[in-house]
mmCIF file of N, CA, C and O in Angstrom:
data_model
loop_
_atom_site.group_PDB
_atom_site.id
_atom_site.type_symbol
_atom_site.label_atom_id
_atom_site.label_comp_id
_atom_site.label_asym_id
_atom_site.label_seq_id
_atom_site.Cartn_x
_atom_site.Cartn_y
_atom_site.Cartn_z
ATOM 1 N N UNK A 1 0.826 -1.180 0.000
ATOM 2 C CA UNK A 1 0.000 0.000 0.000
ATOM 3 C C UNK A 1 0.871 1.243 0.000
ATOM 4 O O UNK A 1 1.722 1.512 0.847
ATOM 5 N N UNK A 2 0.597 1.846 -0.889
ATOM 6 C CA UNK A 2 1.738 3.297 -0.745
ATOM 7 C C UNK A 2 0.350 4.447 -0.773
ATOM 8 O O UNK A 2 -0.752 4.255 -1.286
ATOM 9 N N UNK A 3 0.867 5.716 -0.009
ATOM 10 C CA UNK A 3 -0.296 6.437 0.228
ATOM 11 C C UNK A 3 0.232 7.862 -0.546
ATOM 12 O O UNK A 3 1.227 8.586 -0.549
ATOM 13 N N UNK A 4 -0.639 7.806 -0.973
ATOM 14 C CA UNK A 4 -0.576 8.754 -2.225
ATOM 15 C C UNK A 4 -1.274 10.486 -1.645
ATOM 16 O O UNK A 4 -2.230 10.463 -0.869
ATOM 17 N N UNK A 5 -0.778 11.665 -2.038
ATOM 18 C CA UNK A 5 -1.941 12.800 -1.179
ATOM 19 C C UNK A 5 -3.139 12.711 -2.644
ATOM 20 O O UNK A 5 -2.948 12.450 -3.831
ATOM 21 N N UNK A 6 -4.235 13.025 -1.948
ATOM 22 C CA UNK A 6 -5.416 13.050 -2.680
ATOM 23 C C UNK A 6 -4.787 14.172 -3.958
ATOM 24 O O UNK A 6 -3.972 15.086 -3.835
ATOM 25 N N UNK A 7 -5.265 13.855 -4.753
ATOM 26 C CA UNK A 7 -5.140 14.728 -6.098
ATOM 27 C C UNK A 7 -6.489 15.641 -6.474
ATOM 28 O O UNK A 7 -7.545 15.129 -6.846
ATOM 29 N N UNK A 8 -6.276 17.110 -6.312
ATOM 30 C CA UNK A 8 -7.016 18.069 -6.802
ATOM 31 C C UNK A 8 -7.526 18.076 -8.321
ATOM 32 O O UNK A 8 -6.958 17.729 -9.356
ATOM 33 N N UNK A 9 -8.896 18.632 -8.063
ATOM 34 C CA UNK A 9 -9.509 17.999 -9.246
ATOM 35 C C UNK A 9 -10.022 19.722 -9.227
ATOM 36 O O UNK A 9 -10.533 20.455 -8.381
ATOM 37 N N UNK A 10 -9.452 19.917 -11.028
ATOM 38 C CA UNK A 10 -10.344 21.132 -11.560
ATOM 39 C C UNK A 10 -12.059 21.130 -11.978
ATOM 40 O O UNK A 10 -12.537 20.542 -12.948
ATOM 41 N N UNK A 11 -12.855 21.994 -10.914
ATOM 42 C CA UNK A 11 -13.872 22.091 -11.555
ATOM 43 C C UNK A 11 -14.317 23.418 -12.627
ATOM 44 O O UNK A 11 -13.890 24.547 -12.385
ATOM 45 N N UNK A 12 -15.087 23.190 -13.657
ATOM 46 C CA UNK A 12 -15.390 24.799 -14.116
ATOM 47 C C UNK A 12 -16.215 25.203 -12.811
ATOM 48 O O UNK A 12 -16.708 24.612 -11.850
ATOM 49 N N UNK A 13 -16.077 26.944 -13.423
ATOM 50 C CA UNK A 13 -16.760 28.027 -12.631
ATOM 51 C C UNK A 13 -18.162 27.873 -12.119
ATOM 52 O O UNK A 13 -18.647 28.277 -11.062
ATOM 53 N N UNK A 14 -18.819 27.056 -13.314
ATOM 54 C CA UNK A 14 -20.639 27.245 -13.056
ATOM 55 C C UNK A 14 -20.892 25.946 -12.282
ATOM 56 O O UNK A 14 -21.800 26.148 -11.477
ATOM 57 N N UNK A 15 -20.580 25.096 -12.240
ATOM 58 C CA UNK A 15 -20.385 23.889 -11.022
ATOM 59 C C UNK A 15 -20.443 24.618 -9.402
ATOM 60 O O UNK A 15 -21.124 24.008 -8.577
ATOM 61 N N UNK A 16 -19.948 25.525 -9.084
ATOM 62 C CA UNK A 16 -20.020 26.089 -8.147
ATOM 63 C C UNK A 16 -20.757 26.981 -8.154
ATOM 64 O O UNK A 16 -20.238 27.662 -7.270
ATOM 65 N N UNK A 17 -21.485 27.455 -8.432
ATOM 66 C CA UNK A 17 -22.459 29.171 -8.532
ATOM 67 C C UNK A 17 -23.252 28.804 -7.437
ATOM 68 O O UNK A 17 -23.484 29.847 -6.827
ATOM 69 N N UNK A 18 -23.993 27.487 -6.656
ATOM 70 C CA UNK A 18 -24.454 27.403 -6.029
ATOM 71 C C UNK A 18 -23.788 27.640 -5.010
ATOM 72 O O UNK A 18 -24.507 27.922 -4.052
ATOM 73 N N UNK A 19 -22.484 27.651 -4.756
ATOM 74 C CA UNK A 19 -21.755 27.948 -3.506
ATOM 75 C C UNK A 19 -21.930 28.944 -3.137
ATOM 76 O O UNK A 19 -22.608 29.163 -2.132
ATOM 77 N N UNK A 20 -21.253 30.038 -3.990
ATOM 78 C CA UNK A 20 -21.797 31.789 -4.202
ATOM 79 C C UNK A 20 -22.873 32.026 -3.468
ATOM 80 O O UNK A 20 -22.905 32.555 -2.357
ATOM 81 N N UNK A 21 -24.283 31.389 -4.485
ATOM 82 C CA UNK A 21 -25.214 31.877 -3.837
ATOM 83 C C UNK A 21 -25.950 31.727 -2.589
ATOM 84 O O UNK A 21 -26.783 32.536 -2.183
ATOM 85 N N UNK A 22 -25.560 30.520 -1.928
ATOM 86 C CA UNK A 22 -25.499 30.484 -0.844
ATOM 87 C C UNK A 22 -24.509 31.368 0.196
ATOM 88 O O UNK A 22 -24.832 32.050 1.169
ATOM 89 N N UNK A 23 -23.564 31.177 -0.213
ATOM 90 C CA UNK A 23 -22.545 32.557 0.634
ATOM 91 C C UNK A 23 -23.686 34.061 0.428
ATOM 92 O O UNK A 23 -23.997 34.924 1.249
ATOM 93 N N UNK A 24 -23.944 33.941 -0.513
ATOM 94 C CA UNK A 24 -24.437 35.367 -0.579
ATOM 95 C C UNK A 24 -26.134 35.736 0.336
ATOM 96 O O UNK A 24 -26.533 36.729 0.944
ATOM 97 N N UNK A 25 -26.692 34.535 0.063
ATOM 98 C CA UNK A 25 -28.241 34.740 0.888
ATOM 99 C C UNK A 25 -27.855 34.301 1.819
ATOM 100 O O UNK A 25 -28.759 33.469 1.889
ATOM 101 N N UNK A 26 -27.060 34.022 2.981
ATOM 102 C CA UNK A 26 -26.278 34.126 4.539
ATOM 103 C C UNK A 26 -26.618 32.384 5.051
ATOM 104 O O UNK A 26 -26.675 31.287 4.496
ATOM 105 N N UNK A 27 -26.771 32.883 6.301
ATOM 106 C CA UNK A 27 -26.735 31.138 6.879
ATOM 107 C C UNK A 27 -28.367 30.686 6.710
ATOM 108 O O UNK A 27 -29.395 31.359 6.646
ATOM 109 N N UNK A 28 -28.085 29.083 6.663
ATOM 110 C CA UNK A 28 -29.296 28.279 6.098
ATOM 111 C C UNK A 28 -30.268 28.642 7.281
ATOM 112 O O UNK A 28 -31.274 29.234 6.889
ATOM 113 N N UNK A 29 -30.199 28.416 8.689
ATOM 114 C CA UNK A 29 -30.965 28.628 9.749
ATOM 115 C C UNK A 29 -30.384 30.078 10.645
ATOM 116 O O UNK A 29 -29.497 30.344 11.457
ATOM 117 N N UNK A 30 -31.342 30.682 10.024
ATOM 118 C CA UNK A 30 -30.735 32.289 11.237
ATOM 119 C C UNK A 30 -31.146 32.590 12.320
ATOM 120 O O UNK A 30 -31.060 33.651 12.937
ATOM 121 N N UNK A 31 -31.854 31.133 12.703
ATOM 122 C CA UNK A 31 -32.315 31.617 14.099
ATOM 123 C C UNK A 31 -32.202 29.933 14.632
ATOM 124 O O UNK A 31 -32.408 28.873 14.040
ATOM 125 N N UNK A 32 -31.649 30.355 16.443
ATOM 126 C CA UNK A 32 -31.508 29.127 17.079
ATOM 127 C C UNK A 32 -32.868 28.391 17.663
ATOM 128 O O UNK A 32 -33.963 28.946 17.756
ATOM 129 N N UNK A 33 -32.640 27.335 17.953
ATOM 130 C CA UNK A 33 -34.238 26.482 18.603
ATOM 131 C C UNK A 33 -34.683 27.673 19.375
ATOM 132 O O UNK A 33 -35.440 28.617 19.147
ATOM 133 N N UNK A 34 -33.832 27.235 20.517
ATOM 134 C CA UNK A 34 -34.780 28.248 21.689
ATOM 135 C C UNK A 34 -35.235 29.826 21.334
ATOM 136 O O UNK A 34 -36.152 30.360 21.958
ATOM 137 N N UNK A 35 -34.500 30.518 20.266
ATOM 138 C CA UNK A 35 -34.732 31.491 19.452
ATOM 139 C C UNK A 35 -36.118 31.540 18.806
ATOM 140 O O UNK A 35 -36.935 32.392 19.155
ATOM 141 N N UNK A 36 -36.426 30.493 17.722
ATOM 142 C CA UNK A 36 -37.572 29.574 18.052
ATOM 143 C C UNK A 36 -38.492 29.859 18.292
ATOM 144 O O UNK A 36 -39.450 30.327 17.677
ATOM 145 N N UNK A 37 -38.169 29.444 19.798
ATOM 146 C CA UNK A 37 -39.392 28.861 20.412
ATOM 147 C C UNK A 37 -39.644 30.261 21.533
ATOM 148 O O UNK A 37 -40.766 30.757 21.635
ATOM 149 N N UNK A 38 -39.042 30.531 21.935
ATOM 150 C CA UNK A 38 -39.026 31.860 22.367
ATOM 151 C C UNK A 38 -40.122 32.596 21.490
ATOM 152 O O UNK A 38 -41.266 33.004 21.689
ATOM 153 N N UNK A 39 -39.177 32.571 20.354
ATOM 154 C CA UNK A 39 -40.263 33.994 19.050
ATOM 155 C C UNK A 39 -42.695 33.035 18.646
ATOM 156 O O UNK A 39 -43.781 33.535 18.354
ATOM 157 N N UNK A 40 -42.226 31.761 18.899
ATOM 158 C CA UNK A 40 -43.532 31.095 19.388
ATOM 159 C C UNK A 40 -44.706 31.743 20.585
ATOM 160 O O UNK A 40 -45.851 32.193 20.634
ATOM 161 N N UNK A 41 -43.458 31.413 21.525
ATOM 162 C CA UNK A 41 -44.240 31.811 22.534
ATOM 163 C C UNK A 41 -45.056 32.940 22.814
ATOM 164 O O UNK A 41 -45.988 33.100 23.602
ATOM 165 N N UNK A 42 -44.513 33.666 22.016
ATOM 166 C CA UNK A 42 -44.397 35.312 22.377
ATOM 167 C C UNK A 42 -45.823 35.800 21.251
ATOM 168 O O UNK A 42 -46.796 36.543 21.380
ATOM 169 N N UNK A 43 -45.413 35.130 20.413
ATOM 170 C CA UNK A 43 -46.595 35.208 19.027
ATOM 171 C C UNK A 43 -47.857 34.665 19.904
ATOM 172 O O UNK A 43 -48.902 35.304 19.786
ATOM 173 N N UNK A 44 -47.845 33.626 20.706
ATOM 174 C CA UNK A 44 -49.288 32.871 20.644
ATOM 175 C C UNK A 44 -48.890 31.924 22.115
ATOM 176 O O UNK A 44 -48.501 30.767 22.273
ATOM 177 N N UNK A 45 -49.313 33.449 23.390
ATOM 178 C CA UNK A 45 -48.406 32.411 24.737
ATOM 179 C C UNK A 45 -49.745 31.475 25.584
ATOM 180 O O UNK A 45 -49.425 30.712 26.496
ATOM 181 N N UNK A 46 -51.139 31.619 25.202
ATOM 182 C CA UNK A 46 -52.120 30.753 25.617
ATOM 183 C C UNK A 46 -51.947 29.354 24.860
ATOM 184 O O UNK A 46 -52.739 28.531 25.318
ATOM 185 N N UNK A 47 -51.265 28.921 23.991
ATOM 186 C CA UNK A 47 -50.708 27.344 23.862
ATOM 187 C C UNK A 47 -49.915 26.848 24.861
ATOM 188 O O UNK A 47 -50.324 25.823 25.407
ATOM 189 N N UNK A 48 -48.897 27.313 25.230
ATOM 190 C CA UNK A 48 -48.003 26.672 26.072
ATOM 191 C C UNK A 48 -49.036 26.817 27.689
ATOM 192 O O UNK A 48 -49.057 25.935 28.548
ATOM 193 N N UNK A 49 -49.684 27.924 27.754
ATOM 194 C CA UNK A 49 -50.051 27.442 29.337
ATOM 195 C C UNK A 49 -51.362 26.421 29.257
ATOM 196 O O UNK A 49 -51.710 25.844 30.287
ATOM 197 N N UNK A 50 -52.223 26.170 27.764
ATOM 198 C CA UNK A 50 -52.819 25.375 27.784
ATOM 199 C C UNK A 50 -51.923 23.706 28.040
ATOM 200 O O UNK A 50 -52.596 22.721 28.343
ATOM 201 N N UNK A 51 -50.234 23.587 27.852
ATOM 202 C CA UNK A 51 -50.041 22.677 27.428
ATOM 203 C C UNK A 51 -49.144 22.230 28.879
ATOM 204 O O UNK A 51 -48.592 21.197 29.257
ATOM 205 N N UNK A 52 -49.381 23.945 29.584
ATOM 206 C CA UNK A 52 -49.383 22.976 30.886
ATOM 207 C C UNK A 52 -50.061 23.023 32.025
ATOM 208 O O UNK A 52 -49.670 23.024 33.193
ATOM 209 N N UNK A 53 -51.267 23.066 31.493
ATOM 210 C CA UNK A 53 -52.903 23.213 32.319
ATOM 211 C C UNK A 53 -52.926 21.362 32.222
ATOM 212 O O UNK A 53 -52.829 20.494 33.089
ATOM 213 N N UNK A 54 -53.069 21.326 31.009
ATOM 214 C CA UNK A 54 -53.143 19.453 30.655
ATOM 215 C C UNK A 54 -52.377 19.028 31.329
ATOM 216 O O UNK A 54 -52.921 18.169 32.023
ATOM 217 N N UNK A 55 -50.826 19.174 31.673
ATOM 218 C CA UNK A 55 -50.295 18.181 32.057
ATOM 219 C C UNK A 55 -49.880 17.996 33.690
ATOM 220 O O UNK A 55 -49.325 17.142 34.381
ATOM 221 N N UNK A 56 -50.545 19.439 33.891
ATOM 222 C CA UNK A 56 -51.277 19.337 35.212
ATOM 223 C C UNK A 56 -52.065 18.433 35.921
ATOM 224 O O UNK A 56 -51.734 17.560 36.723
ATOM 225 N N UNK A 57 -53.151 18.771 35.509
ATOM 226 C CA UNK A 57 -54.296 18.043 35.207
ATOM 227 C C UNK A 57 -54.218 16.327 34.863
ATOM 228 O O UNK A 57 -55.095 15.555 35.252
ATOM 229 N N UNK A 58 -53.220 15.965 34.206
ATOM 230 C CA UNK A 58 -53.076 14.749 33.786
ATOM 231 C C UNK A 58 -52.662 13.955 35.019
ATOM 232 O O UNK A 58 -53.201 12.946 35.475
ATOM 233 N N UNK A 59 -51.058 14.947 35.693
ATOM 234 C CA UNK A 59 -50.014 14.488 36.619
ATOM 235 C C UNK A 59 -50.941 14.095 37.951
ATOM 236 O O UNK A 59 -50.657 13.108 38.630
ATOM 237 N N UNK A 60 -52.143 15.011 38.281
ATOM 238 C CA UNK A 60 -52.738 15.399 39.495
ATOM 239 C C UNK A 60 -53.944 13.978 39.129
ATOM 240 O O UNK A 60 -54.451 13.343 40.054
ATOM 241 N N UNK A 61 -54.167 13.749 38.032
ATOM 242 C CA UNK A 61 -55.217 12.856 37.853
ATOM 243 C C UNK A 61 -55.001 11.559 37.954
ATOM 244 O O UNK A 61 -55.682 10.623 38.373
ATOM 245 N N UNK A 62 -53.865 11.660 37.468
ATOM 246 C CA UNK A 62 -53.282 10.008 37.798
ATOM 247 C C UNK A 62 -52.185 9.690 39.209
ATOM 248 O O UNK A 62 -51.790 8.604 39.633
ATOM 249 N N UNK A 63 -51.831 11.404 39.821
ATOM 250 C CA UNK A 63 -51.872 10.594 41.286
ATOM 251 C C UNK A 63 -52.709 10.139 41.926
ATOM 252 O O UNK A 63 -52.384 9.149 42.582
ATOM 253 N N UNK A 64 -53.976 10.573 42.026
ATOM 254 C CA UNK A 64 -54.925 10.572 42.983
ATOM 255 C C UNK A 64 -55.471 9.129 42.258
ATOM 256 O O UNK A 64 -55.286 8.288 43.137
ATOM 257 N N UNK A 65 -56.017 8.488 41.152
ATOM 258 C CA UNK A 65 -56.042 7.524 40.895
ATOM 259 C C UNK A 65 -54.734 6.026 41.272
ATOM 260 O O UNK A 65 -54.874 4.830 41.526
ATOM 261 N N UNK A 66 -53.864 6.700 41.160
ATOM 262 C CA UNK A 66 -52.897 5.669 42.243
ATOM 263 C C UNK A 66 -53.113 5.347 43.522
ATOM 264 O O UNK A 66 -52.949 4.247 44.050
ATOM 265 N N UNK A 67 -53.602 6.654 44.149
ATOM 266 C CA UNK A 67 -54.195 6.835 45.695
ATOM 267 C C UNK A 67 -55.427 6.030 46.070
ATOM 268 O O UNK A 67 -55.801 5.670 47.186
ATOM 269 N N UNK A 68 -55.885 5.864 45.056
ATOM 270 C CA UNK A 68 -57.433 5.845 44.950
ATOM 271 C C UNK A 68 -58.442 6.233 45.529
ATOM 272 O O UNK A 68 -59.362 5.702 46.152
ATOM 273 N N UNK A 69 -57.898 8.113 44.987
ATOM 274 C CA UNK A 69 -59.251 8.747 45.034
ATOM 275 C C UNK A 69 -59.748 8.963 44.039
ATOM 276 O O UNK A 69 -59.468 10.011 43.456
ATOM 277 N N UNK A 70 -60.607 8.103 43.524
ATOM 278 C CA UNK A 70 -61.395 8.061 42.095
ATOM 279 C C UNK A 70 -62.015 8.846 41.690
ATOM 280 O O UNK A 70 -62.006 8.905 40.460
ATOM 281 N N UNK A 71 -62.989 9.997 42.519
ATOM 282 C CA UNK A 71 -63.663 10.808 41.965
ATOM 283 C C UNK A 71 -63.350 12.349 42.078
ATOM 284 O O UNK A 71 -64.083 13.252 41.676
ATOM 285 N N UNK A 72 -62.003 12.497 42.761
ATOM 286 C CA UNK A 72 -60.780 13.726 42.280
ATOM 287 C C UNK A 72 -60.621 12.807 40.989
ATOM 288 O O UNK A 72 -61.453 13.106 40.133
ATOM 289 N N UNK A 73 -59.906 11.934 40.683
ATOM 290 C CA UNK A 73 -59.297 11.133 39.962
ATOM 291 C C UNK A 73 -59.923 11.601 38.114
ATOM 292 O O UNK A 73 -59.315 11.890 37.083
ATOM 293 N N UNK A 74 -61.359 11.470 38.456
ATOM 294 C CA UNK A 74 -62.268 11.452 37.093
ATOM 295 C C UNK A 74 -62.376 12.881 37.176
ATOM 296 O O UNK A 74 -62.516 13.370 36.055
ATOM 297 N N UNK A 75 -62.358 13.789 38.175
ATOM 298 C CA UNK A 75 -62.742 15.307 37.690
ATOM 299 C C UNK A 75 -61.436 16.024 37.134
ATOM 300 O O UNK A 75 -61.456 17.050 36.453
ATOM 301 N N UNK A 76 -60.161 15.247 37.573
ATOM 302 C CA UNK A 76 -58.866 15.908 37.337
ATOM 303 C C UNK A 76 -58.750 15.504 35.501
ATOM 304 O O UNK A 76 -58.246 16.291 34.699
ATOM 305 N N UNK A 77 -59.289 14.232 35.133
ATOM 306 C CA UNK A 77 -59.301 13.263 33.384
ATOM 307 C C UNK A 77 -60.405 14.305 32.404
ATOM 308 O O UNK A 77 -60.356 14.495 31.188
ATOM 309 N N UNK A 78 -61.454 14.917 33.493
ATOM 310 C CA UNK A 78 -61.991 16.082 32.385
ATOM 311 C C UNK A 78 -61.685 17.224 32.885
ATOM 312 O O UNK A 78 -62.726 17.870 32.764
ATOM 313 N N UNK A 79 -60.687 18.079 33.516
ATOM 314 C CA UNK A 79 -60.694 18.923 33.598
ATOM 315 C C UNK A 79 -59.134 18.800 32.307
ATOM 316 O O UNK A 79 -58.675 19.737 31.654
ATOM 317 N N UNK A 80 -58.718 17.540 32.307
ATOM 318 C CA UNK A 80 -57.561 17.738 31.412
ATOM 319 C C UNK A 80 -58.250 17.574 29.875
ATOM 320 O O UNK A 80 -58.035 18.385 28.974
ATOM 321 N N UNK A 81 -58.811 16.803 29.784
ATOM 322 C CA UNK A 81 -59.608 17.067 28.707
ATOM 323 C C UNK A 81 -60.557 18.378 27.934
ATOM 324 O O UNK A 81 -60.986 18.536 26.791
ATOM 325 N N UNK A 82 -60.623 19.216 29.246
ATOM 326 C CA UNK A 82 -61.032 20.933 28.790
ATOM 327 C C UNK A 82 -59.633 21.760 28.626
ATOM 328 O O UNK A 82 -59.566 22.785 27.947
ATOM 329 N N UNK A 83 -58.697 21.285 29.215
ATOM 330 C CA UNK A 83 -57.268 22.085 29.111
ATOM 331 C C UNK A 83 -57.008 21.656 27.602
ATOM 332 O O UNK A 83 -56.358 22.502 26.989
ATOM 333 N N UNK A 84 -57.390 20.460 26.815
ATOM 334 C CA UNK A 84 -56.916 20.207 25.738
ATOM 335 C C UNK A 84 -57.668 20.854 24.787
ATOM 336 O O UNK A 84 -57.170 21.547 23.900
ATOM 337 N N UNK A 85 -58.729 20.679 24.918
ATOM 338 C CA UNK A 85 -59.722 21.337 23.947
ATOM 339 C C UNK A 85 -59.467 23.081 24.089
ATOM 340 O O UNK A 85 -59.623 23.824 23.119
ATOM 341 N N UNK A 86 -59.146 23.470 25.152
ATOM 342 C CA UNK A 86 -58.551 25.116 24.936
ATOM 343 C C UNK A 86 -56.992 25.346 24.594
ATOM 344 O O UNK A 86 -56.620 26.476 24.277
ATOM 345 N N UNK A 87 -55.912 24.071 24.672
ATOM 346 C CA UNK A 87 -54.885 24.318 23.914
ATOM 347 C C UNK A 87 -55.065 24.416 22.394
ATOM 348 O O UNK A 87 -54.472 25.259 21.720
ATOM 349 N N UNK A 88 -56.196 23.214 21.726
ATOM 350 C CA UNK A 88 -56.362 23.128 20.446
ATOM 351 C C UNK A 88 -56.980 24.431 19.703
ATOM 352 O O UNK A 88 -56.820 24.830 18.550
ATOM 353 N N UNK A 89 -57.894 25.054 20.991
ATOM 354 C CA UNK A 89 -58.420 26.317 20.217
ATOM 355 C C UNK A 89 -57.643 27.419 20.147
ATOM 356 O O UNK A 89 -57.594 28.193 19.191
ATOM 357 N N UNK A 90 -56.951 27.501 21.298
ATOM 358 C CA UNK A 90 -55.870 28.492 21.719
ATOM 359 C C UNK A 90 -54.829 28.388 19.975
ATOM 360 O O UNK A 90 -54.638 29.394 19.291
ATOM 361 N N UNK A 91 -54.409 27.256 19.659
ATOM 362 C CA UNK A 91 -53.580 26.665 18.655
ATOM 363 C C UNK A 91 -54.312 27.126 17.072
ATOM 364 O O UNK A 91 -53.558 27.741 16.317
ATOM 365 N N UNK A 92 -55.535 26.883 16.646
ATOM 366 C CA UNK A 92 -56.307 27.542 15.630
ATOM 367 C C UNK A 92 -56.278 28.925 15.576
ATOM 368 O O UNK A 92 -56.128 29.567 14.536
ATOM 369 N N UNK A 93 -56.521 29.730 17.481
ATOM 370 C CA UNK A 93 -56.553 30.938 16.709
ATOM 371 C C UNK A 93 -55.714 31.661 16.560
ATOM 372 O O UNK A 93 -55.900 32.816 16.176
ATOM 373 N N UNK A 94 -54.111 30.964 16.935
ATOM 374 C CA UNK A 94 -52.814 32.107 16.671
ATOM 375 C C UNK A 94 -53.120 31.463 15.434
ATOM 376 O O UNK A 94 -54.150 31.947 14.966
ATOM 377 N N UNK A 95 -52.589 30.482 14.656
ATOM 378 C CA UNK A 95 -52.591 30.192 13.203
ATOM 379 C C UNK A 95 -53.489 31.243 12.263
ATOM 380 O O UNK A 95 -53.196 31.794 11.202
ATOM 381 N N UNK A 96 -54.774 31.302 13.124
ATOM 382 C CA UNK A 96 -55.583 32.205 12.190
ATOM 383 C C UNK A 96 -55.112 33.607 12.372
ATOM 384 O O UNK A 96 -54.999 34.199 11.298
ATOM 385 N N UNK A 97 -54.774 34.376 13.535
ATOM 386 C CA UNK A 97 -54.363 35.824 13.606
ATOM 387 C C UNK A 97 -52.720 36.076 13.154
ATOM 388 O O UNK A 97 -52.217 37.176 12.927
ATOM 389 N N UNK A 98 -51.931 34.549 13.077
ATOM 390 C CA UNK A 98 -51.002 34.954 11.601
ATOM 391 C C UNK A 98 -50.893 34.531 10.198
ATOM 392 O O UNK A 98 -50.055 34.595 9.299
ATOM 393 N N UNK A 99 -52.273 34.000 10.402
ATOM 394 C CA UNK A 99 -52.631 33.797 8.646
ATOM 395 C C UNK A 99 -53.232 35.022 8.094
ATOM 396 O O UNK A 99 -53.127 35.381 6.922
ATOM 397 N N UNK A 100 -54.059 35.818 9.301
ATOM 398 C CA UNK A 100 -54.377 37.297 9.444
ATOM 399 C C UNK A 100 -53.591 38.342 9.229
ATOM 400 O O UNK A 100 -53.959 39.292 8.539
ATOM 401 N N UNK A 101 -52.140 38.254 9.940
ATOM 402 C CA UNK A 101 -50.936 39.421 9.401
ATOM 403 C C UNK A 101 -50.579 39.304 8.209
ATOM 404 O O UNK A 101 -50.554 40.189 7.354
ATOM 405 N N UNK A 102 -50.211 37.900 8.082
ATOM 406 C CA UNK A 102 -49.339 37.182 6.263
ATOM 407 C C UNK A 102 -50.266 38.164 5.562
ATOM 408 O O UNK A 102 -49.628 39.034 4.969
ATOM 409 N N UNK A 103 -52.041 38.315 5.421
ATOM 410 C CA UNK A 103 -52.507 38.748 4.397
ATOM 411 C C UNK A 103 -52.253 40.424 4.546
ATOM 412 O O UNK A 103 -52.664 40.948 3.510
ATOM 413 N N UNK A 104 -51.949 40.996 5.076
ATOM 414 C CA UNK A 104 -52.329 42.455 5.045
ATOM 415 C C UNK A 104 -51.082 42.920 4.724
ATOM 416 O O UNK A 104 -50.891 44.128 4.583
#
């Protein structure tokens, strides 16, 4: 085995133009997760406390069913079930009040 250095290979100019133009319209992602999710929150912040009304509600429902207090137990399974149904609406109507900005 003899090790040879890799050998440079000429490409033409237009083979690369995509490089360019990427250098030129900047980085692929200009914003970080939590950047994100941050700029989410802020747009539409009744999702996230719907999403932790539910899991409230869920955590508290299935202790007390471990406990067995069954009928905390069943009021904590629909009160999480109304936390969901107001995350989902909460969730429709930012979509709709920035499907609302996009148009104007």
């Amino acid at each position: 085995m003899s090790s040879q250095a890799p050998q440079k290979i000429q490409l033409p100019d237009e083979d690369l133009d995509w490089i360019q133009m990427r250098m030129e319209t900047g980085p692929v992602f200009p914003e970080t997760t939590k950047e994100k999710m941050m700029r989410k929150i802020k747009e539409n912040p009744l999702v996230p406390i719907g999403c932790v009304a539910t899991g409230c509600a869920l955590c508290y429902g299935l202790y007390n069913f471990r406990t067995g207090n069954r009928r905390m137990s069943q009021m904590m399974m629909r009160a999480r079930i109304a936390a969901q149904g107001f995350t989902v609406l909460a969730l429709i109507g930012g979509v709709v009040m920035t499907y609302g900005k996009n148009d104007k």
